[in-house]
Amino acid sequence: MSNLDRQATPSVCGGRGFVVAEPVRELLAPRRVQLGEGTEVRRLLPNLGRRMVGAWAFVDHYGPDDIADEPGMQVPPHPHMGLQTVSWLHDGEVLHRDSLGSLQTVRPRELGLMTSGRAISHSEESPKEHARLLHGAQLWVALPDAHRSIEPHFQHHTDLPVVTAPGVTATVILGELDGAVSPGTSYTPIVGADVTLAGGAEARLPLDPDFEYAVLSMSGEAEVDGVRVLPGSMLYLGCGRTELPLRGVSDAGLMLLGGEPFEEELVMFWNFIARSGDEIVQARKDWEEGSRFGEVQGYDGARLSAPELPTTPLKPRGRVR
């Protein structure tokens, strides 16, 4: 759940400047980014034209990669603040370690949810003995101001609620969908769901018209509100919808992401979400000096150093769409 871009640039997010108050169909193309030593990801958020979807502030899709003879995911210890990380797998395993002492292997359709709050550090790696394929999504949820400095904690949930219809299964990862509520702790009105469609199946997912939504295509081929989506793409849907038509062109896997538009303006840099450039500067200093974020025990390798800060000031700014 990490941004390992060594040429990291600040991103201004949040506020209602980018929110579309009506239904739209905006297909987002990914940017390819190298994640650690052996994994390339397709980055959908933040995107050039779309910074957030509700409180969802960062979305990477990776795989399916054949790692039978490879080390797989190898992400050294690094810091986070002001956000939650969501680890979601379709294939493979990821071993999570953090500065709280957590040690947990996350497997397909299990929720690994790390709330950084004021500060945490963690590492992610494929276990030495691992499955042939690695395929999943890594996501961040921005914490609202009232909760962004809470004590960090980690949750692992293996039993998640499921909503079903003929040819369709939706596992509720975070928040609520059709009355089913995830056990994962959330701090804003939000939904994240993993949707499996059989080829030829049609369904209409119930939505909240006050939420903005997007759909990430994980596998196969599907039509979302009449738009064909392929793996590694994301369709932004705007607000104002009460339902979402889906059709499986083939067997397909999708992720529904949504939430109440995030009111606060944010500054994102590297693995930090803050409200001002000064907070980013201090967080980087604290990480480089070895304070505040703790230490990850047991990872075989050095921790990551932070990228250089830009020379221009980091600050939110008003925007008009």
CSV table of C-alpha atoms in Angstrom, one decimal:
chain,number,residue,atom,x,y,z
A,1,MET,CA,0.0,0.0,0.0
A,2,SER,CA,2.8,2.3,-1.0
A,3,ASN,CA,4.0,5.0,-3.3
A,4,LEU,CA,7.6,4.1,-4.2
A,5,ASP,CA,8.0,6.7,-6.9
A,6,ARG,CA,11.4,8.2,-6.4
A,7,GLN,CA,10.3,11.3,-8.4
A,8,ALA,CA,7.3,11.9,-6.2
A,9,THR,CA,5.5,15.1,-6.7
A,10,PRO,CA,2.9,16.8,-4.4
A,11,SER,CA,-0.8,16.3,-5.3
A,12,VAL,CA,-3.6,18.6,-4.2
A,13,CYS,CA,-6.7,16.5,-3.4
A,14,GLY,CA,-10.1,16.8,-1.8
A,15,GLY,CA,-12.6,19.6,-1.6
A,16,ARG,CA,-15.5,19.6,-4.0
A,17,GLY,CA,-13.7,21.3,-6.9
A,18,PHE,CA,-13.3,18.1,-8.8
A,19,VAL,CA,-16.6,16.4,-7.8
A,20,VAL,CA,-19.1,15.9,-10.6
A,21,ALA,CA,-22.6,16.3,-9.1
A,22,GLU,CA,-24.4,14.3,-11.8
A,23,PRO,CA,-23.9,10.9,-13.4
A,24,VAL,CA,-21.0,10.7,-15.9
A,25,ARG,CA,-18.9,8.0,-17.6
A,26,GLU,CA,-15.3,9.1,-17.5
A,27,LEU,CA,-12.8,6.3,-18.4
A,28,LEU,CA,-9.5,6.7,-16.6
A,29,ALA,CA,-6.3,5.3,-18.1
A,30,PRO,CA,-3.6,4.1,-15.7
A,31,ARG,CA,0.0,5.3,-15.2
A,32,ARG,CA,2.6,2.5,-14.9
A,33,VAL,CA,4.8,2.6,-11.8
A,34,GLN,CA,7.4,0.2,-10.5
A,35,LEU,CA,6.6,-1.0,-7.0
A,36,GLY,CA,9.7,-2.4,-5.2
A,37,GLU,CA,12.0,-4.8,-7.0
A,38,GLY,CA,9.6,-7.1,-8.8
A,39,THR,CA,6.1,-5.6,-9.2
A,40,GLU,CA,4.8,-3.1,-11.8
A,41,VAL,CA,1.5,-1.5,-10.9
A,42,ARG,CA,-1.2,0.4,-12.8
A,43,ARG,CA,-1.9,3.6,-10.9
A,44,LEU,CA,-5.5,4.9,-11.3
A,45,LEU,CA,-5.6,7.4,-8.4
A,46,PRO,CA,-4.4,10.1,-8.2
A,47,ASN,CA,-5.0,10.6,-11.9
A,48,LEU,CA,-4.3,13.7,-14.0
A,49,GLY,CA,-8.0,14.5,-14.2
A,50,ARG,CA,-9.3,12.7,-11.1
A,51,ARG,CA,-7.7,13.0,-7.6
A,52,MET,CA,-10.2,11.2,-5.3
A,53,VAL,CA,-13.4,9.3,-5.3
A,54,GLY,CA,-15.1,10.0,-2.0
A,55,ALA,CA,-12.3,9.4,0.6
A,56,TRP,CA,-10.5,6.9,-1.7
A,57,ALA,CA,-7.3,8.8,-2.5
A,58,PHE,CA,-4.9,6.2,-4.0
A,59,VAL,CA,-5.6,3.1,-6.2
A,60,ASP,CA,-3.0,0.7,-7.7
A,61,HIS,CA,-3.9,-2.4,-9.6
A,62,TYR,CA,-1.2,-5.1,-10.1
A,63,GLY,CA,-1.0,-8.5,-11.8
A,64,PRO,CA,-1.8,-11.1,-12.4
A,65,ASP,CA,2.0,-11.7,-12.4
A,66,ASP,CA,3.7,-15.1,-12.6
A,67,ILE,CA,6.1,-15.0,-9.7
A,68,ALA,CA,6.8,-18.8,-9.4
A,69,ASP,CA,10.5,-18.2,-9.9
A,70,GLU,CA,10.6,-14.6,-8.6
A,71,PRO,CA,10.7,-13.0,-5.2
A,72,GLY,CA,7.4,-11.3,-5.9
A,73,MET,CA,6.4,-8.2,-3.9
A,74,GLN,CA,9.3,-6.7,-2.0
A,75,VAL,CA,8.4,-3.4,-0.4
A,76,PRO,CA,10.9,-2.3,2.3
A,77,PRO,CA,9.8,-0.5,5.5
A,78,HIS,CA,8.3,3.0,4.8
A,79,PRO,CA,6.1,5.5,6.6
A,80,HIS,CA,2.4,6.5,6.4
A,81,MET,CA,0.3,9.2,8.1
A,82,GLY,CA,-3.2,10.6,7.7
A,83,LEU,CA,-4.7,7.6,5.9
A,84,GLN,CA,-5.8,4.0,5.9
A,85,THR,CA,-4.3,1.4,3.6
A,86,VAL,CA,-6.5,-1.4,2.2
A,87,SER,CA,-4.8,-4.5,0.9
A,88,TRP,CA,-7.0,-6.6,-1.4
A,89,LEU,CA,-5.9,-9.8,-3.3
A,90,HIS,CA,-7.4,-12.0,-6.0
A,91,ASP,CA,-4.4,-14.3,-6.1
A,92,GLY,CA,-1.3,-14.8,-4.0
A,93,GLU,CA,-0.3,-13.7,-0.5
A,94,VAL,CA,1.3,-10.6,1.1
A,95,LEU,CA,3.1,-10.7,4.4
A,96,HIS,CA,2.5,-7.5,6.4
A,97,ARG,CA,4.8,-6.2,9.1
A,98,ASP,CA,4.4,-2.9,10.9
A,99,SER,CA,6.0,-0.8,13.7
A,100,LEU,CA,3.2,-1.9,16.1
A,101,GLY,CA,4.6,-5.5,15.9
A,102,SER,CA,1.9,-6.8,13.6
A,103,LEU,CA,2.8,-9.8,11.5
A,104,GLN,CA,0.1,-11.0,9.2
A,105,THR,CA,-0.2,-12.9,5.9
A,106,VAL,CA,-3.1,-11.5,3.9
A,107,ARG,CA,-4.7,-13.9,1.4
A,108,PRO,CA,-7.3,-13.6,-1.4
A,109,ARG,CA,-10.6,-12.0,-0.4
A,110,GLU,CA,-9.3,-11.1,3.1
A,111,LEU,CA,-9.2,-7.5,4.3
A,112,GLY,CA,-5.9,-6.1,5.5
A,113,LEU,CA,-6.7,-2.6,6.9
A,114,MET,CA,-4.0,-0.5,8.4
A,115,THR,CA,-5.0,2.9,10.0
A,116,SER,CA,-1.8,5.0,10.1
A,117,GLY,CA,-3.4,7.9,12.1
A,118,ARG,CA,-0.6,10.1,13.3
A,119,ALA,CA,2.2,7.8,12.2
A,120,ILE,CA,3.1,4.2,11.4
A,121,SER,CA,5.6,2.3,9.3
A,122,HIS,CA,5.3,-1.1,7.6
A,123,SER,CA,6.7,-3.4,5.0
A,124,GLU,CA,5.0,-5.8,2.5
A,125,GLU,CA,6.5,-8.9,0.9
A,126,SER,CA,5.6,-12.1,-0.8
A,127,PRO,CA,6.3,-15.0,1.6
A,128,LYS,CA,9.4,-17.1,0.7
A,129,GLU,CA,7.1,-20.0,-0.2
A,130,HIS,CA,4.4,-18.3,-2.3
A,131,ALA,CA,1.7,-19.1,-4.9
A,132,ARG,CA,2.5,-18.8,-8.6
A,133,LEU,CA,0.3,-15.8,-9.3
A,134,LEU,CA,0.1,-12.4,-7.6
A,135,HIS,CA,-2.9,-10.2,-8.4
A,136,GLY,CA,-4.6,-7.5,-6.4
A,137,ALA,CA,-5.3,-3.9,-5.6
A,138,GLN,CA,-3.7,-1.5,-3.1
A,139,LEU,CA,-5.8,1.5,-2.0
A,140,TRP,CA,-5.7,4.4,0.5
A,141,VAL,CA,-8.5,6.1,2.3
A,142,ALA,CA,-7.9,9.6,3.5
A,143,LEU,CA,-8.7,10.2,7.1
A,144,PRO,CA,-10.9,13.3,8.0
A,145,ASP,CA,-9.4,15.9,10.2
A,146,ALA,CA,-11.2,14.7,13.3
A,147,HIS,CA,-9.5,11.3,13.1
A,148,ARG,CA,-6.2,11.8,11.2
A,149,SER,CA,-4.1,11.9,14.4
A,150,ILE,CA,-5.6,8.9,16.1
A,151,GLU,CA,-3.4,6.1,17.4
A,152,PRO,CA,-2.3,3.7,14.6
A,153,HIS,CA,-3.8,0.2,14.4
A,154,PHE,CA,-4.0,-2.8,12.1
A,155,GLN,CA,-7.1,-5.0,11.4
A,156,HIS,CA,-7.3,-8.3,9.5
A,157,HIS,CA,-10.8,-9.6,8.6
A,158,THR,CA,-11.3,-13.0,6.9
A,159,ASP,CA,-15.1,-13.1,7.2
A,160,LEU,CA,-16.7,-10.3,5.1
A,161,PRO,CA,-20.4,-9.9,4.3
A,162,VAL,CA,-21.5,-10.9,0.8
A,163,VAL,CA,-24.4,-9.7,-1.3
A,164,THR,CA,-25.6,-12.1,-4.0
A,165,ALA,CA,-27.9,-12.1,-7.1
A,166,PRO,CA,-28.1,-14.6,-10.0
A,167,GLY,CA,-24.6,-14.6,-11.6
A,168,VAL,CA,-23.3,-11.8,-9.3
A,169,THR,CA,-21.5,-11.8,-5.9
A,170,ALA,CA,-20.4,-8.7,-4.1
A,171,THR,CA,-18.1,-8.9,-1.1
A,172,VAL,CA,-18.3,-5.7,1.0
A,173,ILE,CA,-14.7,-4.7,1.8
A,174,LEU,CA,-15.3,-1.4,3.6
A,175,GLY,CA,-18.5,0.5,4.5
A,176,GLU,CA,-22.0,-0.6,3.4
A,177,LEU,CA,-23.6,-2.0,0.3
A,178,ASP,CA,-27.3,-3.0,0.1
A,179,GLY,CA,-27.6,-3.3,3.9
A,180,ALA,CA,-24.4,-5.4,4.3
A,181,VAL,CA,-21.8,-3.8,6.5
A,182,SER,CA,-18.0,-4.5,6.5
A,183,PRO,CA,-16.4,-5.2,9.9
A,184,GLY,CA,-13.5,-2.9,8.9
A,185,THR,CA,-13.4,0.4,10.7
A,186,SER,CA,-14.2,3.4,8.5
A,187,TYR,CA,-14.2,7.1,9.4
A,188,THR,CA,-16.2,8.6,6.6
A,189,PRO,CA,-19.3,7.5,4.7
A,190,ILE,CA,-17.8,5.1,2.2
A,191,VAL,CA,-18.1,1.8,0.3
A,192,GLY,CA,-15.6,-0.6,-1.2
A,193,ALA,CA,-16.9,-3.9,-2.7
A,194,ASP,CA,-15.4,-6.7,-4.8
A,195,VAL,CA,-17.9,-7.7,-7.5
A,196,THR,CA,-17.7,-11.0,-9.4
A,197,LEU,CA,-19.8,-11.2,-12.6
A,198,ALA,CA,-20.5,-14.4,-14.6
A,199,GLY,CA,-20.4,-14.1,-18.3
A,200,GLY,CA,-23.8,-13.0,-19.6
A,201,ALA,CA,-25.0,-12.0,-16.1
A,202,GLU,CA,-26.8,-8.7,-15.6
A,203,ALA,CA,-27.3,-6.9,-12.4
A,204,ARG,CA,-28.2,-3.5,-11.0
A,205,LEU,CA,-26.2,-2.5,-7.9
A,206,PRO,CA,-28.0,-0.2,-5.5
A,207,LEU,CA,-26.2,3.1,-5.0
A,208,ASP,CA,-26.4,6.2,-2.7
A,209,PRO,CA,-27.1,9.3,-4.8
A,210,ASP,CA,-25.1,11.4,-2.4
A,211,PHE,CA,-22.0,9.4,-3.0
A,212,GLU,CA,-19.6,9.7,-6.0
A,213,TYR,CA,-18.5,6.4,-7.5
A,214,ALA,CA,-15.9,4.7,-9.7
A,215,VAL,CA,-15.4,1.1,-10.8
A,216,LEU,CA,-12.0,-0.5,-11.1
A,217,SER,CA,-11.8,-3.5,-13.6
A,218,MET,CA,-9.7,-6.3,-12.1
A,219,SER,CA,-10.2,-9.1,-14.6
A,220,GLY,CA,-12.3,-10.2,-17.6
A,221,GLU,CA,-14.5,-7.9,-19.5
A,222,ALA,CA,-17.7,-6.2,-18.4
A,223,GLU,CA,-20.0,-3.4,-19.3
A,224,VAL,CA,-20.6,-0.8,-16.6
A,225,ASP,CA,-23.5,1.5,-17.4
A,226,GLY,CA,-23.0,0.5,-21.0
A,227,VAL,CA,-19.3,1.3,-21.1
A,228,ARG,CA,-17.0,-1.6,-21.7
A,229,VAL,CA,-14.1,-1.8,-19.2
A,230,LEU,CA,-11.0,-3.9,-19.4
A,231,PRO,CA,-8.5,-4.9,-16.6
A,232,GLY,CA,-6.5,-2.1,-15.2
A,233,SER,CA,-8.9,0.7,-16.2
A,234,MET,CA,-11.2,2.7,-14.0
A,235,LEU,CA,-14.6,4.2,-14.9
A,236,TYR,CA,-15.5,7.4,-12.9
A,237,LEU,CA,-19.3,7.7,-12.5
A,238,GLY,CA,-19.9,10.9,-10.6
A,239,CYS,CA,-22.8,11.4,-8.2
A,240,GLY,CA,-26.6,11.3,-8.4
A,241,ARG,CA,-27.0,7.6,-9.1
A,242,THR,CA,-29.5,5.3,-7.3
A,243,GLU,CA,-28.3,2.1,-9.2
A,244,LEU,CA,-25.6,0.9,-11.5
A,245,PRO,CA,-26.2,-1.4,-14.4
A,246,LEU,CA,-23.6,-4.2,-14.9
A,247,ARG,CA,-23.2,-6.9,-17.5
A,248,GLY,CA,-20.6,-9.6,-17.7
A,249,VAL,CA,-19.3,-9.8,-21.3
A,250,SER,CA,-17.1,-12.6,-19.9
A,251,ASP,CA,-16.5,-13.8,-16.4
A,252,ALA,CA,-15.3,-10.6,-14.8
A,253,GLY,CA,-14.0,-9.1,-11.5
A,254,LEU,CA,-14.7,-5.5,-10.6
A,255,MET,CA,-14.2,-3.2,-7.6
A,256,LEU,CA,-16.9,-0.7,-6.7
A,257,LEU,CA,-15.4,2.3,-4.9
A,258,GLY,CA,-17.5,5.2,-3.6
A,259,GLY,CA,-18.2,7.6,-0.8
A,260,GLU,CA,-19.5,11.0,0.2
A,261,PRO,CA,-17.3,13.6,-1.5
A,262,PHE,CA,-14.4,14.5,0.7
A,263,GLU,CA,-14.9,18.1,1.8
A,264,GLU,CA,-11.4,18.9,3.1
A,265,GLU,CA,-8.5,19.9,0.9
A,266,LEU,CA,-5.4,17.7,1.2
A,267,VAL,CA,-1.8,17.7,0.3
A,268,MET,CA,-0.4,14.3,-0.7
A,269,PHE,CA,3.3,13.6,-1.0
A,270,TRP,CA,5.0,10.2,-1.2
A,271,ASN,CA,3.2,8.1,1.5
A,272,PHE,CA,1.9,11.1,3.5
A,273,ILE,CA,-1.5,12.8,3.5
A,274,ALA,CA,-1.5,16.2,5.3
A,275,ARG,CA,-3.3,19.5,5.3
A,276,SER,CA,-0.2,21.7,4.7
A,277,GLY,CA,3.3,21.7,3.2
A,278,ASP,CA,4.8,22.3,6.7
A,279,GLU,CA,3.3,19.0,7.9
A,280,ILE,CA,4.8,17.2,4.9
A,281,VAL,CA,8.2,18.7,5.6
A,282,GLN,CA,8.1,17.7,9.2
A,283,ALA,CA,6.9,14.2,8.5
A,284,ARG,CA,9.8,13.7,6.0
A,285,LYS,CA,12.2,15.0,8.6
A,286,ASP,CA,10.9,12.7,11.3
A,287,TRP,CA,11.2,9.7,9.0
A,288,GLU,CA,14.7,10.5,7.9
A,289,GLU,CA,15.8,11.1,11.5
A,290,GLY,CA,14.2,7.8,12.7
A,291,SER,CA,11.6,9.3,15.1
A,292,ARG,CA,7.8,9.2,15.3
A,293,PHE,CA,7.1,6.4,12.8
A,294,GLY,CA,8.6,3.5,14.8
A,295,GLU,CA,10.6,0.6,13.5
A,296,VAL,CA,9.6,-2.5,11.6
A,297,GLN,CA,11.2,-5.6,13.0
A,298,GLY,CA,12.0,-8.7,11.0
A,299,TYR,CA,12.2,-7.4,7.4
A,300,ASP,CA,15.4,-8.6,5.7
A,301,GLY,CA,16.7,-5.3,4.2
A,302,ALA,CA,17.1,-1.6,4.7
A,303,ARG,CA,14.2,0.8,5.0
A,304,LEU,CA,13.2,3.2,2.3
A,305,SER,CA,14.5,6.8,2.3
A,306,ALA,CA,12.1,9.6,1.4
A,307,PRO,CA,12.4,11.3,-1.9
A,308,GLU,CA,13.5,14.9,-2.1
A,309,LEU,CA,10.9,17.6,-1.6
A,310,PRO,CA,10.0,19.9,-4.4
A,311,THR,CA,11.4,23.5,-4.3
A,312,THR,CA,7.9,25.0,-4.8
A,313,PRO,CA,5.7,25.4,-1.7
A,314,LEU,CA,3.3,22.6,-0.8
A,315,LYS,CA,-0.2,23.9,-0.1
A,316,PRO,CA,-3.8,23.3,-1.0
A,317,ARG,CA,-5.4,25.7,-3.4
A,318,GLY,CA,-9.0,26.5,-4.4
A,319,ARG,CA,-10.3,24.9,-7.6
A,320,VAL,CA,-13.3,25.4,-9.9
A,321,ARG,CA,-14.6,22.7,-12.2
